[in-house]
Amino acid sequence: MEDKDLHFMHIALEEACAAAGRDEVPIGAVLAGPDGTVIARNGNRTRELSDPSAHAEMLCIREGCAKAGAQRIPDCDLYITLEPCTMCAAAISFARVRRLVIGAPDPKGGGVLHGGRFYEQPTCHHKPEVVCLEMPECGKVLKDFFSA
Amino acid sequence: MEDKDLHFMHIALEEACAAAGRDEVPIGAVLAGPDGTVIARNGNRTRELSDPSAHAEMLCIREGCAKAGAQRIPDCDLYITLEPCTMCAAAISFARVRRLVIGAPDPKGGGVLHGGRFYEQPTCHHKPEVVCLEMPECGKVLKDFFSA
């Protein structure tokens, strides 16, 4: 873990809580640049946008790439409150994200530490550095949402 | 294989060729509705849009879901000239696409018949019917592009 990790993960948690307020699955993400600035921050918007791919981290990657005018953002780090699904794990790899910081593991739908473990496959051509913080708050916002 | 499959795959091939003309990786896709209409058709636009997720089939899913005003399009079939990558395989599952018709397998980057084989994972919650046509034209447009 790096010093800045908790700082960015708390911003991602704010986005997760904001998503819950929109009745979206409360997952949040932050894309951070090499100088420690927030390039993009978002929460899930699959309902709002009628887009099953509008996961928090996918929206951040798309915004970050659009701002960079490039398909690849190799100097950026991504913070996500929950382990990315298989779709987002692959998008993160395609974008050449440098470092992926996960708030909590997702045994049910994760694609990095679970399921197809995309970064361990021969069909994966870039593996980011992966750190899992195991922060109870990141799972709690989801549990509270689904029990409500 | 169903009678309509070659019809839709040839439209997808037109989109692949159009993508090559834009200097994009020549993969094309068609989203077909239950009445046999084309709901969306597109080719890769990752360069044009500076979006690593702008694969042909992802663009079709986004357009189809936006038109339906829903995250799920369970009465739609998707035709793709090349086996979807892991990212798109998962997006297809999330959108609850009924049937997935593949023009050619992709041992290097595919995520359905290769790599993490998402539809075989316990983290996959909807598996479409999958058909691979093994059409040489679908691979040839890619080989020609990368050898040029």
Tab-separated table of C-alpha atoms in Angstrom:
chain	number	residue	atom	x	y	z
A	1	MET	CA	0.000	0.000	0.000
A	2	GLU	CA	1.159	3.537	-0.750
A	3	ASP	CA	0.373	6.639	1.338
A	4	LYS	CA	-1.946	8.097	-1.285
A	5	ASP	CA	-4.037	4.920	-1.581
A	6	LEU	CA	-6.409	5.645	1.310
A	7	HIS	CA	-6.886	9.204	0.068
A	8	PHE	CA	-8.015	8.098	-3.386
A	9	MET	CA	-10.053	5.167	-2.069
A	10	HIS	CA	-12.039	7.520	0.131
A	11	ILE	CA	-12.901	9.597	-2.946
A	12	ALA	CA	-13.954	6.372	-4.684
A	13	LEU	CA	-16.138	5.586	-1.647
A	14	GLU	CA	-17.809	8.990	-1.974
A	15	GLU	CA	-18.656	8.044	-5.567
A	16	ALA	CA	-20.011	4.671	-4.405
A	17	CYS	CA	-22.291	6.414	-1.893
A	18	ALA	CA	-23.418	8.894	-4.561
A	19	ALA	CA	-24.273	5.941	-6.821
A	20	ALA	CA	-26.424	4.431	-4.057
A	21	GLY	CA	-28.257	7.756	-3.892
A	22	ARG	CA	-29.104	7.349	-7.591
A	23	ASP	CA	-30.326	3.779	-6.925
A	24	GLU	CA	-27.314	2.386	-8.780
A	25	VAL	CA	-25.140	-0.455	-7.468
A	26	PRO	CA	-22.813	1.445	-5.102
A	27	ILE	CA	-19.380	1.015	-6.613
A	28	GLY	CA	-17.090	3.987	-7.144
A	29	ALA	CA	-13.818	4.605	-8.936
A	30	VAL	CA	-11.106	7.224	-9.294
A	31	LEU	CA	-8.514	7.579	-12.039
A	32	ALA	CA	-5.392	9.299	-10.738
A	33	GLY	CA	-2.632	10.848	-12.800
A	34	PRO	CA	1.109	10.572	-12.171
A	35	ASP	CA	1.139	13.905	-10.321
A	36	GLY	CA	-1.561	12.771	-7.925
A	37	THR	CA	-4.423	14.673	-9.531
A	38	VAL	CA	-7.869	13.164	-9.997
A	39	ILE	CA	-8.375	12.778	-13.755
A	40	ALA	CA	-11.805	11.149	-13.501
A	41	ARG	CA	-14.126	10.000	-10.720
A	42	ASN	CA	-17.454	8.257	-11.111
A	43	GLY	CA	-19.891	5.673	-9.824
A	44	ASN	CA	-22.018	3.081	-11.578
A	45	ARG	CA	-24.528	4.539	-14.030
A	46	THR	CA	-25.877	1.439	-15.785
A	47	ARG	CA	-29.506	2.312	-15.000
A	48	GLU	CA	-29.235	6.005	-15.726
A	49	LEU	CA	-27.511	5.438	-19.070
A	50	SER	CA	-29.266	2.177	-20.047
A	51	ASP	CA	-25.756	0.827	-20.601
A	52	PRO	CA	-24.677	-2.472	-19.022
A	53	SER	CA	-21.050	-1.428	-19.537
A	54	ALA	CA	-21.390	1.825	-17.561
A	55	HIS	CA	-19.508	0.535	-14.521
A	56	ALA	CA	-17.680	3.120	-12.410
A	57	GLU	CA	-14.194	2.103	-13.559
A	58	MET	CA	-15.234	1.809	-17.221
A	59	LEU	CA	-16.584	5.364	-17.126
A	60	CYS	CA	-13.337	6.591	-15.555
A	61	ILE	CA	-11.195	4.821	-18.163
A	62	ARG	CA	-13.262	6.216	-21.007
A	63	GLU	CA	-13.123	9.733	-19.578
A	64	GLY	CA	-9.394	9.493	-18.916
A	65	CYS	CA	-8.636	8.200	-22.407
A	66	ALA	CA	-10.869	10.848	-23.995
A	67	LYS	CA	-9.056	13.577	-22.040
A	68	ALA	CA	-5.677	12.127	-23.061
A	69	GLY	CA	-6.819	11.711	-26.674
A	70	ALA	CA	-5.399	8.187	-26.544
A	71	GLN	CA	-6.452	4.576	-26.147
A	72	ARG	CA	-3.733	4.053	-23.541
A	73	ILE	CA	-3.047	5.873	-20.276
A	74	PRO	CA	0.020	3.995	-18.959
A	75	ASP	CA	0.934	6.601	-16.329
A	76	CYS	CA	-2.452	6.432	-14.597
A	77	ASP	CA	-3.615	4.480	-11.554
A	78	LEU	CA	-7.156	3.295	-10.949
A	79	TYR	CA	-8.892	2.992	-7.565
A	80	ILE	CA	-12.103	0.965	-7.320
A	81	THR	CA	-14.144	0.191	-4.228
A	82	LEU	CA	-14.845	-3.374	-5.419
A	83	GLU	CA	-12.783	-5.868	-7.405
A	84	PRO	CA	-13.471	-5.180	-11.111
A	85	CYS	CA	-15.607	-7.605	-13.072
A	86	THR	CA	-14.156	-9.477	-16.038
A	87	MET	CA	-15.301	-6.776	-18.472
A	88	CYS	CA	-13.606	-3.986	-16.569
A	89	ALA	CA	-10.502	-6.038	-15.766
A	90	ALA	CA	-9.933	-6.387	-19.506
A	91	ALA	CA	-10.683	-2.714	-20.234
A	92	ILE	CA	-8.129	-1.744	-17.558
A	93	SER	CA	-5.571	-3.952	-19.289
A	94	PHE	CA	-6.363	-2.552	-22.756
A	95	ALA	CA	-5.907	0.992	-21.401
A	96	ARG	CA	-2.510	-0.057	-19.999
A	97	VAL	CA	-3.363	1.289	-16.530
A	98	ARG	CA	-0.214	1.159	-14.386
A	99	ARG	CA	-1.609	0.254	-10.985
A	100	LEU	CA	-4.998	-1.082	-9.881
A	101	VAL	CA	-6.026	-0.565	-6.250
A	102	ILE	CA	-9.072	-2.545	-5.109
A	103	GLY	CA	-11.110	-1.680	-2.007
A	104	ALA	CA	-12.625	-5.115	-1.431
A	105	PRO	CA	-12.590	-8.500	-3.198
A	106	ASP	CA	-15.706	-9.733	-5.071
A	107	PRO	CA	-15.950	-13.544	-5.045
A	108	LYS	CA	-19.335	-13.431	-6.824
A	109	GLY	CA	-18.467	-11.283	-9.825
A	110	GLY	CA	-14.794	-10.344	-9.734
A	111	GLY	CA	-12.530	-11.048	-12.689
A	112	VAL	CA	-9.109	-10.247	-11.230
A	113	LEU	CA	-8.841	-12.343	-8.059
A	114	HIS	CA	-11.764	-14.638	-8.987
A	115	GLY	CA	-13.471	-16.274	-11.968
A	116	GLY	CA	-11.436	-16.101	-15.175
A	117	ARG	CA	-8.591	-14.169	-13.459
A	118	PHE	CA	-7.944	-12.305	-16.693
A	119	TYR	CA	-4.460	-11.055	-15.782
A	120	GLU	CA	-3.251	-14.652	-15.406
A	121	GLN	CA	-4.399	-15.654	-18.911
A	122	PRO	CA	-2.174	-15.950	-21.987
A	123	THR	CA	-4.769	-13.788	-23.787
A	124	CYS	CA	-3.911	-10.879	-21.435
A	125	HIS	CA	-1.233	-8.625	-22.899
A	126	HIS	CA	-0.802	-6.120	-20.049
A	127	LYS	CA	-1.098	-6.822	-16.347
A	128	PRO	CA	-1.282	-3.824	-14.004
A	129	GLU	CA	0.224	-3.925	-10.545
A	130	VAL	CA	-2.692	-5.061	-8.339
A	131	VAL	CA	-3.213	-4.143	-4.676
A	132	CYS	CA	-6.251	-5.156	-2.597
A	133	LEU	CA	-6.793	-2.978	0.482
A	134	GLU	CA	-9.501	-5.164	2.084
A	135	MET	CA	-11.368	-2.120	3.458
A	136	PRO	CA	-14.593	-3.135	5.257
A	137	GLU	CA	-16.286	0.193	4.319
A	138	CYS	CA	-16.117	-0.730	0.634
A	139	GLY	CA	-18.086	-3.921	1.160
A	140	LYS	CA	-20.427	-2.380	3.723
A	141	VAL	CA	-21.866	0.195	1.310
A	142	LEU	CA	-22.851	-2.698	-0.977
A	143	LYS	CA	-24.298	-4.861	1.821
A	144	ASP	CA	-26.364	-1.940	3.116
A	145	PHE	CA	-27.648	-1.210	-0.405
A	146	PHE	CA	-28.773	-4.751	-1.155
A	147	SER	CA	-30.323	-5.304	2.294
A	148	ALA	CA	-32.365	-2.080	1.979
B	1	MET	CA	-26.260	-22.564	-37.883
B	2	GLU	CA	-29.519	-20.858	-38.784
B	3	ASP	CA	-30.484	-19.599	-42.263
B	4	LYS	CA	-30.189	-15.941	-41.279
B	5	ASP	CA	-26.689	-16.330	-39.836
B	6	LEU	CA	-24.786	-15.875	-43.103
B	7	HIS	CA	-26.920	-12.862	-43.981
B	8	PHE	CA	-26.076	-11.041	-40.755
B	9	MET	CA	-22.442	-12.155	-40.772
B	10	HIS	CA	-21.980	-10.637	-44.213
B	11	ILE	CA	-23.272	-7.308	-42.873
B	12	ALA	CA	-20.792	-7.649	-39.992
B	13	LEU	CA	-18.055	-8.290	-42.564
B	14	GLU	CA	-19.002	-5.071	-44.369
B	15	GLU	CA	-18.515	-3.258	-41.063
B	16	ALA	CA	-15.127	-4.972	-40.586
B	17	CYS	CA	-14.014	-3.784	-44.041
B	18	ALA	CA	-15.269	-0.265	-43.296
B	19	ALA	CA	-13.225	-0.312	-40.071
B	20	ALA	CA	-10.104	-1.234	-42.059
B	21	GLY	CA	-10.799	1.776	-44.261
B	22	ARG	CA	-10.648	3.960	-41.132
B	23	ASP	CA	-7.339	2.284	-40.110
B	24	GLU	CA	-9.096	0.518	-37.259
B	25	VAL	CA	-8.664	-3.186	-36.466
B	26	PRO	CA	-11.137	-4.743	-38.930
B	27	ILE	CA	-13.743	-6.395	-36.763
B	28	GLY	CA	-17.439	-5.819	-37.356
B	29	ALA	CA	-20.640	-6.613	-35.509
B	30	VAL	CA	-24.395	-6.597	-35.992
B	31	LEU	CA	-27.113	-6.637	-33.340
B	32	ALA	CA	-30.269	-8.270	-34.674
B	33	GLY	CA	-33.731	-8.050	-33.171
B	34	PRO	CA	-36.247	-10.882	-32.808
B	35	ASP	CA	-38.000	-9.884	-36.033
B	36	GLY	CA	-34.777	-10.073	-38.029
B	37	THR	CA	-34.154	-6.330	-38.229
B	38	VAL	CA	-30.710	-4.807	-37.763
B	39	ILE	CA	-30.846	-2.817	-34.520
B	40	ALA	CA	-27.205	-1.736	-34.605
B	41	ARG	CA	-24.172	-2.351	-36.815
B	42	ASN	CA	-20.671	-1.063	-36.282
B	43	GLY	CA	-16.947	-1.706	-36.546
B	44	ASN	CA	-14.081	-0.985	-34.189
B	45	ARG	CA	-13.604	2.706	-33.390
B	46	THR	CA	-10.992	2.631	-30.608
B	47	ARG	CA	-8.664	5.025	-32.444
B	48	GLU	CA	-11.343	7.397	-33.669
B	49	LEU	CA	-12.960	7.673	-30.237
B	50	SER	CA	-9.780	7.345	-28.111
B	51	ASP	CA	-11.679	4.638	-26.254
B	52	PRO	CA	-10.118	1.205	-25.665
B	53	SER	CA	-13.608	-0.173	-25.037
B	54	ALA	CA	-14.976	0.926	-28.432
B	55	HIS	CA	-14.956	-2.563	-29.917
B	56	ALA	CA	-17.512	-3.286	-32.640
B	57	GLU	CA	-19.711	-5.490	-30.456
B	58	MET	CA	-19.502	-3.152	-27.452
B	59	LEU	CA	-20.710	-0.256	-29.608
B	60	CYS	CA	-23.599	-2.388	-30.872
B	61	ILE	CA	-24.596	-3.396	-27.345
B	62	ARG	CA	-24.493	0.209	-26.134
B	63	GLU	CA	-26.569	1.384	-29.088
B	64	GLY	CA	-29.058	-1.470	-28.756
B	65	CYS	CA	-29.516	-0.930	-25.019
B	66	ALA	CA	-29.855	2.841	-25.487
B	67	LYS	CA	-32.528	2.294	-28.133
B	68	ALA	CA	-34.341	-0.174	-25.857
B	69	GLY	CA	-33.959	2.144	-22.851
B	70	ALA	CA	-32.763	-0.884	-20.882
B	71	GLN	CA	-29.614	-2.545	-19.593
B	72	ARG	CA	-30.792	-5.898	-20.947
B	73	ILE	CA	-31.798	-6.924	-24.472
B	74	PRO	CA	-32.650	-10.607	-24.003
B	75	ASP	CA	-34.448	-10.983	-27.338
B	76	CYS	CA	-31.449	-9.826	-29.388
B	77	ASP	CA	-28.730	-11.801	-31.172
B	78	LEU	CA	-25.211	-10.559	-31.809
B	79	TYR	CA	-23.038	-11.356	-34.835
B	80	ILE	CA	-19.298	-10.652	-34.662
B	81	THR	CA	-16.664	-11.409	-37.270
B	82	LEU	CA	-14.129	-12.436	-34.598
B	83	GLU	CA	-14.495	-14.184	-31.243
B	84	PRO	CA	-15.158	-11.466	-28.650
B	85	CYS	CA	-12.433	-10.531	-26.199
B	86	THR	CA	-12.930	-11.040	-22.471
B	87	MET	CA	-14.267	-7.496	-22.043
B	88	CYS	CA	-16.924	-7.904	-24.716
B	89	ALA	CA	-17.779	-11.474	-23.714
B	90	ALA	CA	-18.742	-10.145	-20.288
B	91	ALA	CA	-20.644	-7.147	-21.695
B	92	ILE	CA	-22.636	-9.547	-23.907
B	93	SER	CA	-23.503	-11.575	-20.819
B	94	PHE	CA	-24.501	-8.503	-18.789
B	95	ALA	CA	-26.795	-7.397	-21.634
B	96	ARG	CA	-28.382	-10.873	-21.583
B	97	VAL	CA	-27.903	-11.297	-25.344
B	98	ARG	CA	-29.750	-14.442	-26.427
B	99	ARG	CA	-27.447	-15.827	-29.104
B	100	LEU	CA	-23.845	-15.031	-30.043
B	101	VAL	CA	-22.661	-15.921	-33.555
B	102	ILE	CA	-18.892	-15.742	-34.121
B	103	GLY	CA	-17.294	-15.530	-37.572
B	104	ALA	CA	-13.873	-16.880	-36.615
B	105	PRO	CA	-12.125	-17.971	-33.399
B	106	ASP	CA	-9.385	-15.790	-31.834
B	107	PRO	CA	-6.797	-17.870	-29.973
B	108	LYS	CA	-4.678	-14.765	-29.230
B	109	GLY	CA	-7.287	-12.532	-27.634
B	110	GLY	CA	-10.622	-14.339	-27.437
B	111	GLY	CA	-12.465	-14.682	-24.159
B	112	VAL	CA	-15.242	-17.113	-25.081
B	113	LEU	CA	-13.477	-20.129	-26.615
B	114	HIS	CA	-10.030	-19.146	-25.276
B	115	GLY	CA	-8.328	-17.514	-22.278
B	116	GLY	CA	-10.602	-17.067	-19.281
B	117	ARG	CA	-13.610	-18.609	-21.122
B	118	PHE	CA	-15.925	-16.286	-19.228
B	119	TYR	CA	-19.126	-18.215	-19.924
B	120	GLU	CA	-17.690	-21.273	-18.168
B	121	GLN	CA	-16.906	-19.363	-14.955
B	122	PRO	CA	-19.014	-19.380	-11.775
B	123	THR	CA	-18.790	-15.561	-11.897
B	124	CYS	CA	-20.791	-15.590	-15.170
B	125	HIS	CA	-24.510	-15.224	-14.537
B	126	HIS	CA	-25.839	-15.468	-18.112
B	127	LYS	CA	-24.432	-17.573	-20.919
B	128	PRO	CA	-25.721	-16.885	-24.445
B	129	GLU	CA	-26.084	-19.651	-26.981
B	130	VAL	CA	-22.746	-19.604	-28.840
B	131	VAL	CA	-22.183	-20.603	-32.480
B	132	CYS	CA	-18.846	-20.324	-34.316
B	133	LEU	CA	-19.205	-20.279	-38.105
B	134	GLU	CA	-15.465	-20.667	-38.886
B	135	MET	CA	-15.720	-18.390	-41.958
B	136	PRO	CA	-12.307	-17.875	-43.601
B	137	GLU	CA	-13.309	-14.390	-44.852
B	138	CYS	CA	-13.610	-13.152	-41.262
B	139	GLY	CA	-10.016	-14.039	-40.485
B	140	LYS	CA	-8.711	-12.963	-43.893
B	141	VAL	CA	-9.754	-9.329	-43.466
B	142	LEU	CA	-7.643	-9.234	-40.280
B	143	LYS	CA	-4.627	-10.996	-41.822
B	144	ASP	CA	-4.675	-8.650	-44.814
B	145	PHE	CA	-4.881	-5.626	-42.492
B	146	PHE	CA	-1.955	-6.611	-40.300
B	147	SER	CA	0.249	-7.711	-43.219
B	148	ALA	CA	-0.311	-4.358	-45.013
